[in-house]
PDB file of C-alpha atoms in Angstrom:
ATOM      1  CA  MET A   1     -27.536 122.386 133.289  1.00  0.00           C
ATOM      2  CA  LYS A   2     -28.425 125.462 135.374  1.00  0.00           C
ATOM      3  CA  GLY A   3     -28.508 127.575 132.247  1.00  0.00           C
ATOM      4  CA  VAL A   4     -30.958 125.149 130.638  1.00  0.00           C
ATOM      5  CA  TYR A   5     -33.211 124.956 133.707  1.00  0.00           C
ATOM      6  CA  GLN A   6     -33.917 128.679 133.621  1.00  0.00           C
ATOM      7  CA  HIS A   7     -35.666 128.332 130.270  1.00  0.00           C
ATOM      8  CA  PHE A   8     -38.190 125.808 131.598  1.00  0.00           C
ATOM      9  CA  ARG A   9     -40.716 125.602 134.412  1.00  0.00           C
ATOM     10  CA  PRO A  10     -39.867 124.147 137.853  1.00  0.00           C
ATOM     11  CA  GLU A  11     -42.268 121.247 137.271  1.00  0.00           C
ATOM     12  CA  GLU A  12     -40.369 120.338 134.112  1.00  0.00           C
ATOM     13  CA  ARG A  13     -37.045 119.894 135.884  1.00  0.00           C
ATOM     14  CA  GLU A  14     -37.634 116.205 136.574  1.00  0.00           C
ATOM     15  CA  MET A  15     -38.003 115.512 132.857  1.00  0.00           C
ATOM     16  CA  LEU A  16     -35.011 117.723 132.052  1.00  0.00           C
ATOM     17  CA  THR A  17     -32.898 115.804 134.550  1.00  0.00           C
ATOM     18  CA  LEU A  18     -34.029 112.472 133.077  1.00  0.00           C
ATOM     19  CA  LEU A  19     -33.226 113.578 129.525  1.00  0.00           C
ATOM     20  CA  ASN A  20     -29.893 115.010 130.615  1.00  0.00           C
ATOM     21  CA  SER A  21     -28.997 111.628 132.122  1.00  0.00           C
ATOM     22  CA  LYS A  22     -29.580 110.119 128.663  1.00  0.00           C
ATOM     23  CA  PHE A  23     -27.029 112.529 127.189  1.00  0.00           C
ATOM     24  CA  GLU A  24     -24.572 111.691 129.978  1.00  0.00           C
ATOM     25  CA  GLN A  25     -24.922 107.964 129.253  1.00  0.00           C
ATOM     26  CA  ALA A  26     -24.271 108.465 125.563  1.00  0.00           C
ATOM     27  CA  SER A  27     -21.323 110.784 126.164  1.00  0.00           C
ATOM     28  CA  ASN A  28     -19.627 109.004 129.078  1.00  0.00           C
ATOM     29  CA  ASN A  29     -20.163 105.421 127.925  1.00  0.00           C
ATOM     30  CA  PHE A  30     -19.853 106.052 124.193  1.00  0.00           C
ATOM     31  CA  TYR A  31     -22.968 104.187 123.082  1.00  0.00           C
ATOM     32  CA  ALA A  32     -26.296 105.027 121.459  1.00  0.00           C
ATOM     33  CA  VAL A  33     -29.129 105.913 123.859  1.00  0.00           C
ATOM     34  CA  LEU A  34     -32.820 105.802 122.935  1.00  0.00           C
ATOM     35  CA  THR A  35     -35.551 107.877 124.597  1.00  0.00           C
ATOM     36  CA  ASP A  36     -39.252 107.156 124.984  1.00  0.00           C
ATOM     37  CA  PHE A  37     -41.707 108.925 122.677  1.00  0.00           C
ATOM     38  CA  LEU A  38     -41.431 112.665 123.242  1.00  0.00           C
ATOM     39  CA  ASN A  39     -44.082 115.306 122.722  1.00  0.00           C
ATOM     40  CA  PRO A  40     -43.042 118.598 121.042  1.00  0.00           C
ATOM     41  CA  ARG A  41     -42.315 120.285 124.377  1.00  0.00           C
ATOM     42  CA  GLU A  42     -40.001 117.436 125.400  1.00  0.00           C
ATOM     43  CA  GLN A  43     -38.335 117.589 122.000  1.00  0.00           C
ATOM     44  CA  LYS A  44     -37.638 121.246 122.741  1.00  0.00           C
ATOM     45  CA  MET A  45     -35.949 120.148 125.975  1.00  0.00           C
ATOM     46  CA  ILE A  46     -33.753 117.746 124.003  1.00  0.00           C
ATOM     47  CA  GLU A  47     -32.711 120.538 121.653  1.00  0.00           C
ATOM     48  CA  SER A  48     -31.834 122.807 124.583  1.00  0.00           C
ATOM     49  CA  LEU A  49     -29.793 120.087 126.271  1.00  0.00           C
ATOM     50  CA  SER A  50     -27.975 119.086 123.090  1.00  0.00           C
ATOM     51  CA  GLY A  51     -25.996 122.325 123.172  1.00  0.00           C
ATOM     52  CA  GLN A  52     -24.272 121.042 126.323  1.00  0.00           C
ATOM     53  CA  TYR A  53     -23.024 117.930 124.490  1.00  0.00           C
ATOM     54  CA  PRO A  54     -21.256 118.845 121.234  1.00  0.00           C
ATOM     55  CA  ASP A  55     -20.004 115.257 120.913  1.00  0.00           C
ATOM     56  CA  ILE A  56     -23.560 113.894 120.677  1.00  0.00           C
ATOM     57  CA  THR A  57     -25.873 114.111 117.681  1.00  0.00           C
ATOM     58  CA  VAL A  58     -29.660 113.833 118.013  1.00  0.00           C
ATOM     59  CA  HIS A  59     -31.965 112.125 115.520  1.00  0.00           C
ATOM     60  CA  TYR A  60     -35.757 111.627 115.664  1.00  0.00           C
ATOM     61  CA  TYR A  61     -38.172 109.083 114.265  1.00  0.00           C
ATOM     62  CA  GLY A  62     -41.816 108.239 114.841  1.00  0.00           C
ATOM     63  CA  GLY A  63     -42.484 105.677 112.136  1.00  0.00           C
ATOM     64  CA  GLY A  64     -43.230 106.320 108.474  1.00  0.00           C
ATOM     65  CA  ASN A  65     -43.179 109.918 107.269  1.00  0.00           C
ATOM     66  CA  ASN A  66     -41.258 111.651 110.008  1.00  0.00           C
ATOM     67  CA  ALA A  67     -42.258 115.151 108.917  1.00  0.00           C
ATOM     68  CA  GLU A  68     -45.899 114.418 109.765  1.00  0.00           C
ATOM     69  CA  ARG A  69     -45.322 112.963 113.208  1.00  0.00           C
ATOM     70  CA  GLU A  70     -45.882 114.794 116.474  1.00  0.00           C
ATOM     71  CA  ARG A  71     -44.641 112.210 118.960  1.00  0.00           C
ATOM     72  CA  LEU A  72     -41.112 111.032 118.176  1.00  0.00           C
ATOM     73  CA  ARG A  73     -38.407 108.923 119.768  1.00  0.00           C
ATOM     74  CA  ALA A  74     -34.934 110.429 119.888  1.00  0.00           C
ATOM     75  CA  ILE A  75     -31.671 108.561 119.569  1.00  0.00           C
ATOM     76  CA  LEU A  76     -28.531 110.147 121.012  1.00  0.00           C
ATOM     77  CA  LEU A  77     -25.418 109.133 119.124  1.00  0.00           C
ATOM     78  CA  PRO A  78     -21.725 109.644 119.883  1.00  0.00           C
ATOM     79  CA  GLU A  79     -19.574 110.858 117.000  1.00  0.00           C
ATOM     80  CA  TYR A  80     -19.150 108.482 114.055  1.00  0.00           C
ATOM     81  CA  PHE A  81     -22.125 106.315 115.072  1.00  0.00           C
ATOM     82  CA  ASP A  82     -24.618 105.430 112.347  1.00  0.00           C
ATOM     83  CA  TYR A  83     -28.273 104.459 112.758  1.00  0.00           C
ATOM     84  CA  SER A  84     -31.316 103.069 110.919  1.00  0.00           C
ATOM     85  CA  PRO A  85     -35.088 103.226 111.558  1.00  0.00           C
ATOM     86  CA  ASP A  86     -34.884  99.806 113.249  1.00  0.00           C
ATOM     87  CA  ASP A  87     -32.718 101.315 115.987  1.00  0.00           C
ATOM     88  CA  PHE A  88     -35.718 103.335 117.208  1.00  0.00           C
ATOM     89  CA  GLU A  89     -37.547 100.117 118.180  1.00  0.00           C
ATOM     90  CA  ILE A  90     -41.008 101.187 117.013  1.00  0.00           C
ATOM     91  CA  THR A  91     -43.908  98.888 116.147  1.00  0.00           C
ATOM     92  CA  VAL A  92     -46.835 100.194 114.090  1.00  0.00           C
ATOM     93  CA  PHE A  93     -50.240  98.558 114.508  1.00  0.00           C
ATOM     94  CA  GLU A  94     -53.326  98.770 112.316  1.00  0.00           C
ATOM     95  CA  VAL A  95     -56.670  98.301 114.060  1.00  0.00           C
ATOM     96  CA  SER A  96     -59.496  96.215 112.596  1.00  0.00           C
ATOM     97  CA  TYR A  97     -62.982  96.405 114.112  1.00  0.00           C
ATOM     98  CA  PRO A  98     -66.653  96.175 112.989  1.00  0.00           C
ATOM     99  CA  ASP A  99     -66.871  99.765 111.726  1.00  0.00           C
ATOM    100  CA  LYS A 100     -70.396  99.283 110.400  1.00  0.00           C
ATOM    101  CA  PHE A 101     -71.653  99.140 113.965  1.00  0.00           C
ATOM    102  CA  VAL A 102     -69.151 101.204 115.954  1.00  0.00           C
ATOM    103  CA  THR A 103     -67.576 104.630 115.420  1.00  0.00           C
ATOM    104  CA  LEU A 104     -64.293 105.243 117.219  1.00  0.00           C
ATOM    105  CA  SER A 105     -62.958 108.706 118.007  1.00  0.00           C
ATOM    106  CA  HIS A 106     -59.362 109.625 118.795  1.00  0.00           C
ATOM    107  CA  ARG A 107     -60.419 109.960 122.447  1.00  0.00           C
ATOM    108  CA  ASN A 108     -61.934 106.440 122.435  1.00  0.00           C
ATOM    109  CA  LEU A 109     -58.710 105.026 121.053  1.00  0.00           C
ATOM    110  CA  LEU A 110     -56.420 106.831 123.456  1.00  0.00           C
ATOM    111  CA  GLY A 111     -58.613 105.864 126.407  1.00  0.00           C
ATOM    112  CA  ALA A 112     -58.598 102.201 125.421  1.00  0.00           C
ATOM    113  CA  ILE A 113     -54.855 102.182 124.823  1.00  0.00           C
ATOM    114  CA  MET A 114     -54.122 103.843 128.155  1.00  0.00           C
ATOM    115  CA  SER A 115     -56.483 101.473 129.975  1.00  0.00           C
ATOM    116  CA  ILE A 116     -54.073  98.580 129.552  1.00  0.00           C
ATOM    117  CA  GLY A 117     -51.794 100.234 132.085  1.00  0.00           C
ATOM    118  CA  VAL A 118     -48.932 101.754 130.104  1.00  0.00           C
ATOM    119  CA  GLY A 119     -47.597 105.301 130.246  1.00  0.00           C
ATOM    120  CA  ARG A 120     -48.184 107.792 127.432  1.00  0.00           C
ATOM    121  CA  SER A 121     -44.436 107.821 126.777  1.00  0.00           C
ATOM    122  CA  VAL A 122     -44.483 104.338 125.203  1.00  0.00           C
ATOM    123  CA  ILE A 123     -47.138 105.352 122.661  1.00  0.00           C
ATOM    124  CA  GLY A 124     -46.425 107.344 119.534  1.00  0.00           C
ATOM    125  CA  ASP A 125     -48.878 108.962 117.140  1.00  0.00           C
ATOM    126  CA  ILE A 126     -52.444 107.674 116.893  1.00  0.00           C
ATOM    127  CA  VAL A 127     -53.959 108.128 113.421  1.00  0.00           C
ATOM    128  CA  ASN A 128     -57.723 107.916 113.014  1.00  0.00           C
ATOM    129  CA  GLY A 129     -58.475 108.469 109.327  1.00  0.00           C
ATOM    130  CA  GLU A 130     -59.304 106.088 106.519  1.00  0.00           C
ATOM    131  CA  LYS A 131     -57.539 103.540 108.690  1.00  0.00           C
ATOM    132  CA  ILE A 132     -56.779 103.438 112.399  1.00  0.00           C
ATOM    133  CA  GLN A 133     -53.105 103.013 113.184  1.00  0.00           C
ATOM    134  CA  PHE A 134     -50.805 103.774 116.083  1.00  0.00           C
ATOM    135  CA  ALA A 135     -47.162 103.381 117.070  1.00  0.00           C
ATOM    136  CA  VAL A 136     -45.774 101.813 120.246  1.00  0.00           C
ATOM    137  CA  ALA A 137     -42.350 101.042 121.662  1.00  0.00           C
ATOM    138  CA  CYS A 138     -41.380  97.527 120.528  1.00  0.00           C
ATOM    139  CA  PRO A 139     -40.914  96.017 124.019  1.00  0.00           C
ATOM    140  CA  PHE A 140     -44.637  96.563 124.673  1.00  0.00           C
ATOM    141  CA  LYS A 141     -46.062  95.161 121.452  1.00  0.00           C
ATOM    142  CA  GLU A 142     -46.945  91.737 122.881  1.00  0.00           C
ATOM    143  CA  LEU A 143     -48.742  93.394 125.791  1.00  0.00           C
ATOM    144  CA  PHE A 144     -50.873  95.371 123.350  1.00  0.00           C
ATOM    145  CA  LYS A 145     -51.677  92.267 121.302  1.00  0.00           C
ATOM    146  CA  THR A 146     -52.781  90.454 124.450  1.00  0.00           C
ATOM    147  CA  GLU A 147     -54.634  93.209 126.277  1.00  0.00           C
ATOM    148  CA  LEU A 148     -56.080  95.527 123.632  1.00  0.00           C
ATOM    149  CA  THR A 149     -58.826  93.256 122.320  1.00  0.00           C
ATOM    150  CA  LYS A 150     -61.985  95.315 122.826  1.00  0.00           C
ATOM    151  CA  ILE A 151     -63.220  98.920 122.726  1.00  0.00           C
ATOM    152  CA  LYS A 152     -66.789 100.134 123.381  1.00  0.00           C
ATOM    153  CA  ASN A 153     -67.731  96.433 123.593  1.00  0.00           C
ATOM    154  CA  ALA A 154     -66.525  95.881 120.028  1.00  0.00           C
ATOM    155  CA  PRO A 155     -63.792  93.316 119.294  1.00  0.00           C
ATOM    156  CA  LEU A 156     -60.461  94.641 118.019  1.00  0.00           C
ATOM    157  CA  LYS A 157     -57.716  92.997 116.045  1.00  0.00           C
ATOM    158  CA  LEU A 158     -54.204  94.455 115.921  1.00  0.00           C
ATOM    159  CA  THR A 159     -52.044  93.765 112.884  1.00  0.00           C
ATOM    160  CA  GLU A 160     -48.388  94.744 112.814  1.00  0.00           C
ATOM    161  CA  ILE A 161     -47.637  96.666 109.597  1.00  0.00           C
ATOM    162  CA  PRO A 162     -44.473  98.010 107.900  1.00  0.00           C
ATOM    163  CA  HIS A 163     -43.530 101.581 108.749  1.00  0.00           C
ATOM    164  CA  SER A 164     -43.960 102.508 105.091  1.00  0.00           C
ATOM    165  CA  GLU A 165     -47.713 101.882 105.492  1.00  0.00           C
ATOM    166  CA  PHE A 166     -48.080 104.194 108.502  1.00  0.00           C
ATOM    167  CA  ILE A 167     -50.358 106.874 107.068  1.00  0.00           C
ATOM    168  CA  ASP A 168     -50.030 110.574 107.805  1.00  0.00           C
ATOM    169  CA  ALA A 169     -52.271 111.996 110.493  1.00  0.00           C
ATOM    170  CA  ALA A 170     -55.393 113.663 109.108  1.00  0.00           C
ATOM    171  CA  VAL A 171     -54.832 117.017 110.766  1.00  0.00           C
ATOM    172  CA  THR A 172     -56.146 120.461 109.886  1.00  0.00           C
ATOM    173  CA  MET A 173     -53.970 123.328 111.103  1.00  0.00           C
ATOM    174  CA  LYS A 174     -55.332 126.869 111.198  1.00  0.00           C
ATOM    175  CA  PRO A 175     -53.096 129.833 112.084  1.00  0.00           C
ATOM    176  CA  VAL A 176     -54.763 132.548 114.159  1.00  0.00           C
ATOM    177  CA  THR A 177     -53.390 135.787 115.586  1.00  0.00           C
ATOM    178  CA  VAL A 178     -54.654 136.912 119.013  1.00  0.00           C
ATOM    179  CA  LEU A 179     -53.999 140.004 121.091  1.00  0.00           C
ATOM    180  CA  SER A 180     -53.576 139.156 124.785  1.00  0.00           C
ATOM    181  CA  SER A 181     -52.827 141.220 127.869  1.00  0.00           C
ATOM    182  CA  SER A 182     -50.935 138.317 129.430  1.00  0.00           C
ATOM    183  CA  TYR A 183     -49.721 134.763 128.990  1.00  0.00           C
ATOM    184  CA  ARG A 184     -52.207 133.418 131.550  1.00  0.00           C
ATOM    185  CA  LEU A 185     -53.804 130.154 130.513  1.00  0.00           C
ATOM    186  CA  ASP A 186     -57.383 131.343 131.005  1.00  0.00           C
ATOM    187  CA  SER A 187     -56.707 134.518 129.016  1.00  0.00           C
ATOM    188  CA  ILE A 188     -55.313 132.696 125.984  1.00  0.00           C
ATOM    189  CA  VAL A 189     -58.004 129.981 126.078  1.00  0.00           C
ATOM    190  CA  SER A 190     -60.644 132.727 126.201  1.00  0.00           C
ATOM    191  CA  LEU A 191     -59.254 134.439 123.116  1.00  0.00           C
ATOM    192  CA  VAL A 192     -58.762 131.287 121.073  1.00  0.00           C
ATOM    193  CA  LEU A 193     -62.212 129.870 121.907  1.00  0.00           C
ATOM    194  CA  LYS A 194     -63.787 133.355 121.599  1.00  0.00           C
ATOM    195  CA  GLU A 195     -65.577 133.068 124.904  1.00  0.00           C
ATOM    196  CA  GLY A 196     -65.729 135.053 128.128  1.00  0.00           C
ATOM    197  CA  ARG A 197     -62.749 134.986 130.467  1.00  0.00           C
ATOM    198  CA  ALA A 198     -64.927 133.693 133.319  1.00  0.00           C
ATOM    199  CA  LYS A 199     -66.015 130.686 131.268  1.00  0.00           C
ATOM    200  CA  SER A 200     -62.442 129.839 130.324  1.00  0.00           C
ATOM    201  CA  LYS A 201     -61.395 130.221 133.957  1.00  0.00           C
ATOM    202  CA  GLU A 202     -64.109 127.736 134.919  1.00  0.00           C
ATOM    203  CA  ARG A 203     -62.936 125.274 132.244  1.00  0.00           C
ATOM    204  CA  VAL A 204     -59.451 125.311 133.719  1.00  0.00           C
ATOM    205  CA  GLU A 205     -60.652 124.952 137.309  1.00  0.00           C
ATOM    206  CA  LYS A 206     -62.854 122.000 136.329  1.00  0.00           C
ATOM    207  CA  GLU A 207     -59.777 120.230 134.867  1.00  0.00           C
ATOM    208  CA  LYS A 208     -60.964 120.420 131.261  1.00  0.00           C
ATOM    209  CA  VAL A 209     -57.705 121.895 129.994  1.00  0.00           C
ATOM    210  CA  LYS A 210     -54.325 120.232 129.528  1.00  0.00           C
ATOM    211  CA  VAL A 211     -50.949 121.798 128.854  1.00  0.00           C
ATOM    212  CA  ASN A 212     -48.428 119.474 127.227  1.00  0.00           C
ATOM    213  CA  HIS A 213     -50.727 116.511 127.907  1.00  0.00           C
ATOM    214  CA  SER A 214     -51.018 117.188 131.658  1.00  0.00           C
ATOM    215  CA  ILE A 215     -54.112 118.615 133.357  1.00  0.00           C
ATOM    216  CA  VAL A 216     -53.622 122.165 134.645  1.00  0.00           C
ATOM    217  CA  ASP A 217     -56.289 123.518 137.029  1.00  0.00           C
ATOM    218  CA  GLU A 218     -54.687 126.887 137.801  1.00  0.00           C
ATOM    219  CA  PRO A 219     -56.079 129.689 135.563  1.00  0.00           C
ATOM    220  CA  SER A 220     -53.023 131.890 136.197  1.00  0.00           C
ATOM    221  CA  PHE A 221     -50.654 129.232 134.796  1.00  0.00           C
ATOM    222  CA  ILE A 222     -48.253 130.987 132.417  1.00  0.00           C
ATOM    223  CA  ILE A 223     -48.114 129.664 128.854  1.00  0.00           C
ATOM    224  CA  GLU A 224     -44.819 129.612 126.968  1.00  0.00           C
ATOM    225  CA  THR A 225     -44.019 129.428 123.278  1.00  0.00           C
ATOM    226  CA  GLY A 226     -44.294 125.824 122.092  1.00  0.00           C
ATOM    227  CA  ASP A 227     -46.824 124.713 124.693  1.00  0.00           C
ATOM    228  CA  ILE A 228     -49.628 122.448 123.472  1.00  0.00           C
ATOM    229  CA  ILE A 229     -52.985 123.385 125.008  1.00  0.00           C
ATOM    230  CA  SER A 230     -55.813 120.840 124.793  1.00  0.00           C
ATOM    231  CA  VAL A 231     -59.380 121.865 125.659  1.00  0.00           C
ATOM    232  CA  ARG A 232     -61.957 119.138 126.154  1.00  0.00           C
ATOM    233  CA  GLY A 233     -64.660 119.353 123.508  1.00  0.00           C
ATOM    234  CA  PHE A 234     -62.698 121.838 121.402  1.00  0.00           C
ATOM    235  CA  GLY A 235     -59.394 120.371 120.324  1.00  0.00           C
ATOM    236  CA  ARG A 236     -55.883 121.682 120.781  1.00  0.00           C
ATOM    237  CA  PHE A 237     -53.697 124.565 119.819  1.00  0.00           C
ATOM    238  CA  THR A 238     -50.116 125.748 120.164  1.00  0.00           C
ATOM    239  CA  VAL A 239     -48.757 129.227 120.781  1.00  0.00           C
ATOM    240  CA  THR A 240     -46.120 129.213 118.065  1.00  0.00           C
ATOM    241  CA  GLU A 241     -44.586 132.668 118.545  1.00  0.00           C
ATOM    242  CA  GLN A 242     -44.878 136.127 120.021  1.00  0.00           C
ATOM    243  CA  ILE A 243     -45.016 138.379 116.978  1.00  0.00           C
ATOM    244  CA  ALA A 244     -44.835 141.738 118.766  1.00  0.00           C
ATOM    245  CA  GLN A 245     -45.713 143.688 121.875  1.00  0.00           C
ATOM    246  CA  THR A 246     -48.047 146.619 121.261  1.00  0.00           C
ATOM    247  CA  LYS A 247     -47.614 150.146 122.612  1.00  0.00           C
ATOM    248  CA  LYS A 248     -50.356 149.389 125.117  1.00  0.00           C
ATOM    249  CA  GLY A 249     -48.369 146.458 126.500  1.00  0.00           C
ATOM    250  CA  LYS A 250     -50.403 143.677 124.928  1.00  0.00           C
ATOM    251  CA  TYR A 251     -48.881 140.666 123.206  1.00  0.00           C
ATOM    252  CA  ARG A 252     -49.632 139.787 119.590  1.00  0.00           C
ATOM    253  CA  LEU A 253     -49.391 136.008 119.473  1.00  0.00           C
ATOM    254  CA  GLU A 254     -49.542 133.519 116.646  1.00  0.00           C
ATOM    255  CA  VAL A 255     -51.557 130.441 117.562  1.00  0.00           C
ATOM    256  CA  MET A 256     -51.843 127.267 115.505  1.00  0.00           C
ATOM    257  CA  ILE A 257     -55.208 125.568 116.024  1.00  0.00           C
ATOM    258  CA  VAL A 258     -55.060 121.836 115.360  1.00  0.00           C
ATOM    259  CA  THR A 259     -58.117 119.696 114.702  1.00  0.00           C
ATOM    260  CA  ASP A 260     -57.754 115.908 114.422  1.00  0.00           C
ATOM    261  CA  ASN A 261     -60.201 114.305 112.020  1.00  0.00           C
TER     262      ASN A 261
END
């Protein structure tokens, strides 16, 4: 485990320890172990840990077309174990509401879902396109049916649908290359948003920026490859790779800007 820890931040050790305990359960007790929904950074942790457990295979599923999903559940399987989509215990809901009178954004939906008192880890992808759909962990589906009945004073109806009807997220991804003197959060936000460093620094300090779905208010926070940066009012982006370091010591980074429709 020590070798894995060094590749992640100190504040991520709690999650690493939790995920490692899942591997230990699967390996020591010889049974399948299911995780909560994992964001891409947490999926990276799983991949790093899996090298410590050659007897365990890892499989992911988020409902419907797996290739289009961002938030996935992982199942850890001892050798010779088989699995099916049902083993991931995912329920997909479709939302009905009076759309002639109310317009719902992704932020509205996430806020309403979180307001019923569950953690983000029990919620999968939220799709707001031609239809509004979202995935949840099966044990919480009755809670959602009971509690999620209204948003922006408009009545909601949740209908459980087959995974095959879970539509792909309407996402536009735009690759951009930036040249940065450091991996500081305020520096990279400044370059991606094409604004002054002081303004980006202020955004961070005013808690308008999240890294991997958690608010970060320290401008000097160091970004790593694979981090998801969300900026209120802008959208989100990921630093996908460091392409090269220039002779002047700057970093040429590839950034993927993601805009949810």
